């Protein structure tokens, strides 16, 4: 490996721009090619989720690149979920019982823009827009592009190519089509799609509902969620089946039916979305899929990173955080080899990176699907509410001794997703068993002593479940 290596990154989205910035800080010469126009000059938000949840894992990677504070300036803290029932009643559920733990709503475009600005400050970084990668010759590390402005086709010869080009990655497609090696690939879609709508700011530019929460309208088979924006608006997302149930994307085609659906299921949200009919008809319906593949690299020549290697559904708010954490883990591997002073090549780095990372990205993909069912359905379940209440009390009373599954995933950036999933699932099982078997007496205002008894029982039961799972090979 050599600092003079010519590094080509396909994709200048969130992962590509952070990767470019970090490699530039490490002294590498980086060229980035992006198919879309420069989002700092034109608005290209349509069809992509406009705002995202930024939490500790993402912040850890931004901190590494010196960008944490700049990102925090454009964040809106969300301290918990606020559920809305059909009658318009709401109940809040905090994300954590500990103080100072929250997730942040952040604009995809604004975050991407500050990362591009920072990357471009480095003279060893060049970013090219409107250049679509058509395919990659992975044997000779040559990427083929089409310039959207001139329609000309051209190629770039690089030392190493990173595919940070998202779920539709052209580098990944080249892995499949070139058949140079055994490449495993799966793409699974939910039967639900999503559509984005907007709750505008009020006449004074203020938020019309609480901006300190992620709002959820859980309805069993479908749901609505809303995240706050800096300008006083909320981005609202409807998650609904394409073809199942009384109402679905395939049959919500007339203005009457769209209005009827919202009047029946989300009357309080409907009152806040003035342009519902136009937005519903005009805005695209996007698919929700999970991508898993292996290996992520080919020799010492190319590597898939971010969504290109592990796209997930958005229900844990971890897609961007996981991609940012990829950059952090890759950087750790580079540091590890640098410190040992060994002579190493990109192939060694890529293999070590996949070994360190793959089980965690598989875990967050599975957790995100679990959370989909939890958000649209379980959050309104009395047993689930009771479990959540106990978890919050345990975190509040014993902040260093207990962390819920959600906290392990979202606020414990030093634990891998896989460990967080295994421990979190075992804890959930332990707690639900104790509640269902009435082994613990739960009520609204439990004393520290009563909670201590529950904590000890949960710890013992969790260890037992983890041991059994290990024996069963789960």
Coordinates of C-alpha atoms in Angstrom, one line a residue, residues 90-435:
X90 CA -51.0 10.3 22.4
X91 CA -48.6 8.5 24.7
X92 CA -44.9 9.0 24.9
X93 CA -42.2 6.4 25.3
X94 CA -38.6 7.5 25.9
X95 CA -35.7 6.0 24.1
X96 CA -33.8 5.6 27.3
X97 CA -34.2 5.8 31.0
X98 CA -30.8 7.5 31.2
X99 CA -30.3 11.3 30.9
X100 CA -28.7 12.7 27.8
X101 CA -29.5 9.7 25.5
X102 CA -31.5 10.6 22.4
X103 CA -31.4 10.3 18.7
X104 CA -31.2 13.2 16.2
X105 CA -33.3 14.1 13.2
X106 CA -31.0 15.4 10.5
X107 CA -31.4 16.4 6.9
X108 CA -29.8 14.0 4.5
X109 CA -28.9 16.8 2.1
X110 CA -27.6 19.2 4.7
X111 CA -25.4 16.5 6.3
X112 CA -24.1 15.4 2.8
X113 CA -23.3 19.0 1.9
X114 CA -21.1 19.6 5.0
X115 CA -19.2 16.4 4.3
X116 CA -18.7 17.3 0.7
X117 CA -17.5 20.8 1.7
X118 CA -15.0 19.3 4.2
X119 CA -13.7 16.7 1.8
X120 CA -13.2 19.3 -0.9
X121 CA -11.0 21.4 1.5
X122 CA -8.3 18.7 0.9
X123 CA -6.3 19.3 -2.2
X124 CA -5.9 15.5 -2.7
X125 CA -9.7 15.1 -3.2
X126 CA -11.6 15.7 -6.4
X127 CA -15.3 15.2 -6.7
X128 CA -17.1 14.9 -10.1
X129 CA -20.9 15.1 -10.4
X130 CA -23.3 14.0 -13.1
X131 CA -21.0 11.0 -13.9
X132 CA -22.8 7.7 -13.9
X133 CA -20.8 4.5 -13.4
X134 CA -22.0 1.9 -15.9
X135 CA -19.7 -1.0 -15.0
X136 CA -16.4 -1.8 -13.5
X137 CA -13.7 -4.1 -14.9
X138 CA -12.7 -5.5 -11.5
X139 CA -9.7 -7.4 -12.9
X140 CA -8.0 -4.3 -14.2
X141 CA -9.6 -1.7 -11.8
X142 CA -11.1 0.3 -14.7
X143 CA -14.4 2.0 -14.1
X144 CA -16.6 3.0 -17.1
X145 CA -18.7 6.2 -16.8
X146 CA -21.2 8.2 -18.8
X147 CA -21.3 12.0 -18.4
X148 CA -24.9 13.1 -18.0
X149 CA -24.2 16.6 -19.3
X150 CA -22.2 15.8 -22.4
X151 CA -23.5 12.2 -23.0
X152 CA -19.9 11.2 -23.5
X153 CA -18.6 7.9 -22.2
X154 CA -15.1 7.6 -20.6
X155 CA -13.1 5.3 -18.3
X156 CA -10.9 5.8 -15.2
X157 CA -8.0 3.6 -14.4
X158 CA -7.4 3.4 -10.6
X159 CA -5.2 1.5 -8.1
X160 CA -8.2 0.6 -5.9
X161 CA -12.0 1.2 -6.3
X162 CA -14.5 1.6 -3.5
X163 CA -18.1 1.1 -4.3
X164 CA -20.0 3.5 -2.0
X165 CA -22.8 3.7 -4.6
X166 CA -25.7 2.5 -2.5
X167 CA -28.3 -0.3 -2.8
X168 CA -28.2 -0.2 -6.7
X169 CA -24.4 -0.4 -6.7
X170 CA -22.8 -0.7 -10.1
X171 CA -19.6 -2.3 -8.6
X172 CA -21.8 -5.0 -6.9
X173 CA -23.5 -5.6 -10.3
X174 CA -20.1 -6.0 -11.9
X175 CA -19.2 -8.6 -9.2
X176 CA -22.3 -10.6 -10.2
X177 CA -21.9 -10.2 -14.0
X178 CA -18.1 -10.6 -14.3
X179 CA -18.2 -14.0 -12.6
X180 CA -14.5 -13.8 -11.7
X181 CA -15.1 -15.4 -8.3
X182 CA -17.8 -17.1 -6.2
X183 CA -20.1 -14.2 -5.1
X184 CA -23.1 -14.8 -2.9
X185 CA -25.9 -12.2 -3.1
X186 CA -29.5 -11.9 -1.7
X187 CA -32.0 -9.2 -2.0
X188 CA -35.2 -9.5 0.0
X189 CA -38.1 -7.0 -0.2
X190 CA -40.8 -6.4 2.3
X191 CA -44.4 -6.5 1.0
X192 CA -44.6 -2.9 2.2
X193 CA -43.4 0.2 0.3
X194 CA -43.1 3.8 1.6
X195 CA -44.3 7.2 0.5
X196 CA -43.2 10.6 1.9
X197 CA -45.5 13.5 2.7
X198 CA -45.1 16.7 4.6
X199 CA -46.6 18.5 7.7
X200 CA -45.6 22.1 6.9
X201 CA -44.6 24.6 9.6
X202 CA -47.3 26.9 11.0
X203 CA -47.6 30.5 9.9
X204 CA -44.9 31.6 12.3
X205 CA -42.5 28.9 11.0
X206 CA -42.9 26.7 14.2
X207 CA -43.4 23.0 14.4
X208 CA -47.2 22.1 14.7
X209 CA -46.5 19.0 16.9
X210 CA -43.8 18.2 19.4
X211 CA -40.4 18.4 17.7
X212 CA -38.7 16.5 20.6
X213 CA -40.2 13.2 19.5
X214 CA -40.3 10.7 16.6
X215 CA -44.1 10.5 16.0
X216 CA -45.6 7.1 15.2
X217 CA -49.2 6.2 14.2
X218 CA -49.1 2.4 14.6
X219 CA -52.0 0.6 13.0
X220 CA -51.1 -3.1 13.0
X221 CA -50.4 -3.8 9.4
X222 CA -49.2 -0.3 8.4
X223 CA -48.1 2.9 10.1
X224 CA -47.2 6.6 9.6
X225 CA -44.1 8.1 11.1
X226 CA -42.9 11.8 11.3
X227 CA -39.5 13.3 11.9
X228 CA -38.9 17.1 12.5
X229 CA -37.0 19.4 10.2
X230 CA -35.1 22.5 11.0
X231 CA -37.5 24.7 9.1
X232 CA -40.5 23.8 11.3
X233 CA -41.9 21.1 9.0
X234 CA -42.1 17.4 9.5
X235 CA -41.2 14.7 7.0
X236 CA -44.0 12.1 7.2
X237 CA -43.6 8.6 5.9
X238 CA -46.4 6.2 5.2
X239 CA -45.4 2.5 5.3
X240 CA -48.1 0.4 3.7
X241 CA -48.5 -2.9 1.8
X242 CA -48.4 -2.8 -2.0
X243 CA -51.4 -5.2 -2.4
X244 CA -52.7 -6.5 0.9
X245 CA -55.4 -5.2 3.3
X246 CA -58.4 -3.0 2.7
X247 CA -56.2 -0.1 1.8
X248 CA -52.9 -0.6 0.0
X249 CA -50.7 1.4 -2.5
X250 CA -52.2 -0.4 -5.4
X251 CA -55.8 0.6 -4.6
X252 CA -55.2 4.1 -3.2
X253 CA -55.5 5.7 -6.6
X254 CA -58.5 8.1 -6.3
X255 CA -58.5 11.3 -4.3
X256 CA -61.7 10.1 -2.5
X257 CA -60.1 6.8 -1.4
X258 CA -56.9 8.6 -0.2
X259 CA -59.0 11.0 1.9
X260 CA -61.2 8.3 3.2
X261 CA -58.1 6.2 4.3
X262 CA -56.5 9.1 6.2
X263 CA -59.9 10.2 7.7
X264 CA -60.4 6.7 9.0
X265 CA -56.9 5.9 10.1
X266 CA -55.0 9.1 10.8
X267 CA -57.5 11.9 11.3
X268 CA -55.1 14.0 13.5
X269 CA -52.3 13.8 10.9
X270 CA -54.7 14.5 8.0
X271 CA -55.6 17.8 9.7
X272 CA -51.9 18.8 9.5
X273 CA -51.2 17.8 5.9
X274 CA -52.9 20.4 3.6
X275 CA -51.7 19.0 0.3
X276 CA -52.3 15.3 1.0
X277 CA -54.0 14.5 -2.3
X278 CA -51.4 16.2 -4.5
X279 CA -48.5 14.9 -2.5
X280 CA -49.8 11.3 -2.4
X281 CA -50.4 11.2 -6.1
X282 CA -47.2 13.0 -7.1
X283 CA -44.6 11.6 -4.7
X284 CA -43.0 8.2 -5.6
X285 CA -43.7 5.0 -3.7
X286 CA -40.3 3.4 -2.8
X287 CA -39.5 -0.2 -2.1
X288 CA -38.1 -1.5 1.2
X289 CA -35.3 -4.1 0.8
X290 CA -32.5 -5.9 2.6
X291 CA -29.3 -6.7 0.7
X292 CA -26.7 -9.2 2.0
X293 CA -23.7 -10.3 0.0
X294 CA -20.2 -11.9 0.3
X295 CA -17.4 -11.3 -0.2
X296 CA -17.3 -7.5 -0.1
X297 CA -14.0 -7.3 -1.9
X298 CA -12.1 -8.6 -4.9
X299 CA -8.4 -9.2 -4.4
X300 CA -6.5 -6.0 -3.6
X301 CA -8.5 -4.0 -6.1
X302 CA -12.1 -3.3 -5.1
X303 CA -14.3 -3.0 -2.0
X304 CA -18.1 -2.6 -1.4
X305 CA -18.9 -0.3 1.5
X306 CA -22.1 1.1 3.1
X307 CA -25.4 0.2 1.5
X308 CA -23.7 -1.3 -1.5
X309 CA -22.7 -4.2 0.7
X310 CA -25.5 -4.3 3.2
X311 CA -28.6 -2.2 2.5
X312 CA -31.2 -2.5 5.3
X313 CA -34.8 -1.4 5.9
X314 CA -35.1 1.9 7.9
X315 CA -36.9 0.8 11.0
X316 CA -34.0 0.9 13.5
X317 CA -32.8 4.3 12.3
X318 CA -29.4 2.7 11.7
X319 CA -28.8 2.7 7.9
X320 CA -26.7 5.8 7.8
X321 CA -25.2 5.0 11.2
X322 CA -24.1 1.6 10.1
X323 CA -22.5 3.0 6.9
X324 CA -20.7 5.6 8.9
X325 CA -19.5 2.9 11.3
X326 CA -18.1 1.0 8.2
X327 CA -15.7 4.0 7.7
X328 CA -14.8 3.9 11.4
X329 CA -14.1 0.1 11.3
X330 CA -12.1 0.4 8.1
X331 CA -10.0 3.2 9.7
X332 CA -9.4 1.0 12.8
X333 CA -8.1 -1.8 10.5
X334 CA -5.7 0.7 8.7
X335 CA -4.5 2.0 12.1
X336 CA -4.0 -1.5 13.4
X337 CA -1.7 -2.4 10.4
X338 CA 0.1 1.0 10.6
X339 CA 0.9 0.6 14.3
X340 CA 2.4 -2.9 13.7
X341 CA 4.6 -1.4 11.0
X342 CA 4.0 -4.5 8.8
X343 CA 4.1 -4.3 5.0
X344 CA 0.5 -5.0 4.0
X345 CA -1.7 -4.6 1.0
X346 CA -5.3 -3.6 0.3
X347 CA -6.4 -7.3 0.1
X348 CA -5.2 -7.9 3.7
X349 CA -7.1 -4.8 4.8
X350 CA -10.3 -5.7 2.9
X351 CA -10.4 -9.2 4.3
X352 CA -9.7 -8.1 7.9
X353 CA -12.4 -5.4 7.4
X354 CA -15.1 -7.9 6.3
X355 CA -14.1 -10.3 9.0
X356 CA -14.6 -7.6 11.6
X357 CA -17.8 -6.1 10.2
X358 CA -19.9 -8.7 8.4
X359 CA -21.6 -10.3 11.4
X360 CA -22.6 -6.9 12.7
X361 CA -24.1 -5.7 9.4
X362 CA -26.1 -9.0 9.2
X363 CA -27.3 -8.4 12.7
X364 CA -28.5 -4.9 12.1
X365 CA -30.3 -6.0 9.0
X366 CA -32.3 -8.6 11.0
X367 CA -32.9 -6.2 13.9
X368 CA -34.3 -3.6 11.5
X369 CA -36.9 -6.1 10.2
X370 CA -37.8 -7.0 13.9
X371 CA -38.3 -3.4 14.6
X372 CA -40.6 -2.9 11.7
X373 CA -43.1 -5.4 13.3
X374 CA -42.5 -3.8 16.7
X375 CA -43.3 -0.2 15.5
X376 CA -46.4 -0.9 13.4
X377 CA -47.9 -3.4 15.9
X378 CA -46.3 -4.2 19.2
X379 CA -45.8 -0.6 20.5
X380 CA -49.6 -0.6 21.2
X381 CA -49.6 -4.0 22.9
X382 CA -50.2 -3.8 26.7
X383 CA -47.5 -6.5 27.5
X384 CA -45.0 -4.6 25.3
X385 CA -45.9 -1.3 27.1
X386 CA -45.3 -2.9 30.5
X387 CA -41.9 -4.3 29.4
X388 CA -40.9 -0.9 28.1
X389 CA -41.9 0.8 31.3
X390 CA -39.8 -1.7 33.4
X391 CA -36.9 -1.2 31.0
X392 CA -37.0 2.6 31.4
X393 CA -37.2 2.3 35.2
X394 CA -34.2 -0.2 35.2
X395 CA -32.1 2.2 33.0
X396 CA -33.1 5.2 35.2
X397 CA -32.4 3.4 38.5
X398 CA -29.4 1.4 37.5
X399 CA -27.9 3.4 34.6
X400 CA -24.6 1.4 34.5
X401 CA -26.1 -2.1 35.1
X402 CA -28.9 -2.3 32.6
X403 CA -29.3 -1.3 28.9
X404 CA -32.3 -2.3 26.9
X405 CA -31.9 -3.9 23.4
X406 CA -32.7 -0.5 21.9
X407 CA -30.1 1.2 24.0
X408 CA -27.5 -1.5 23.3
X409 CA -28.0 -0.9 19.6
X410 CA -28.4 2.9 19.6
X411 CA -26.4 4.3 22.4
X412 CA -23.6 1.8 23.0
X413 CA -21.3 2.5 20.1
X414 CA -18.5 0.3 21.5
X415 CA -20.6 -2.9 21.3
X416 CA -21.0 -4.5 17.9
X417 CA -24.5 -4.9 16.5
X418 CA -24.3 -8.7 16.7
X419 CA -23.5 -8.7 20.5
X420 CA -26.2 -6.0 21.0
X421 CA -28.7 -8.2 19.2
X422 CA -27.9 -11.4 21.0
X423 CA -27.9 -9.9 24.5
X424 CA -30.9 -7.6 23.7
X425 CA -33.0 -10.4 22.4
X426 CA -32.2 -12.6 25.4
X427 CA -33.1 -9.8 27.8
X428 CA -36.4 -9.2 26.0
X429 CA -37.2 -12.8 26.3
X430 CA -36.3 -12.9 30.0
X431 CA -38.4 -9.8 30.8
X432 CA -41.4 -10.9 28.9
X433 CA -41.2 -14.4 30.5
X434 CA -41.1 -12.9 34.0
X435 CA -44.0 -10.6 33.2

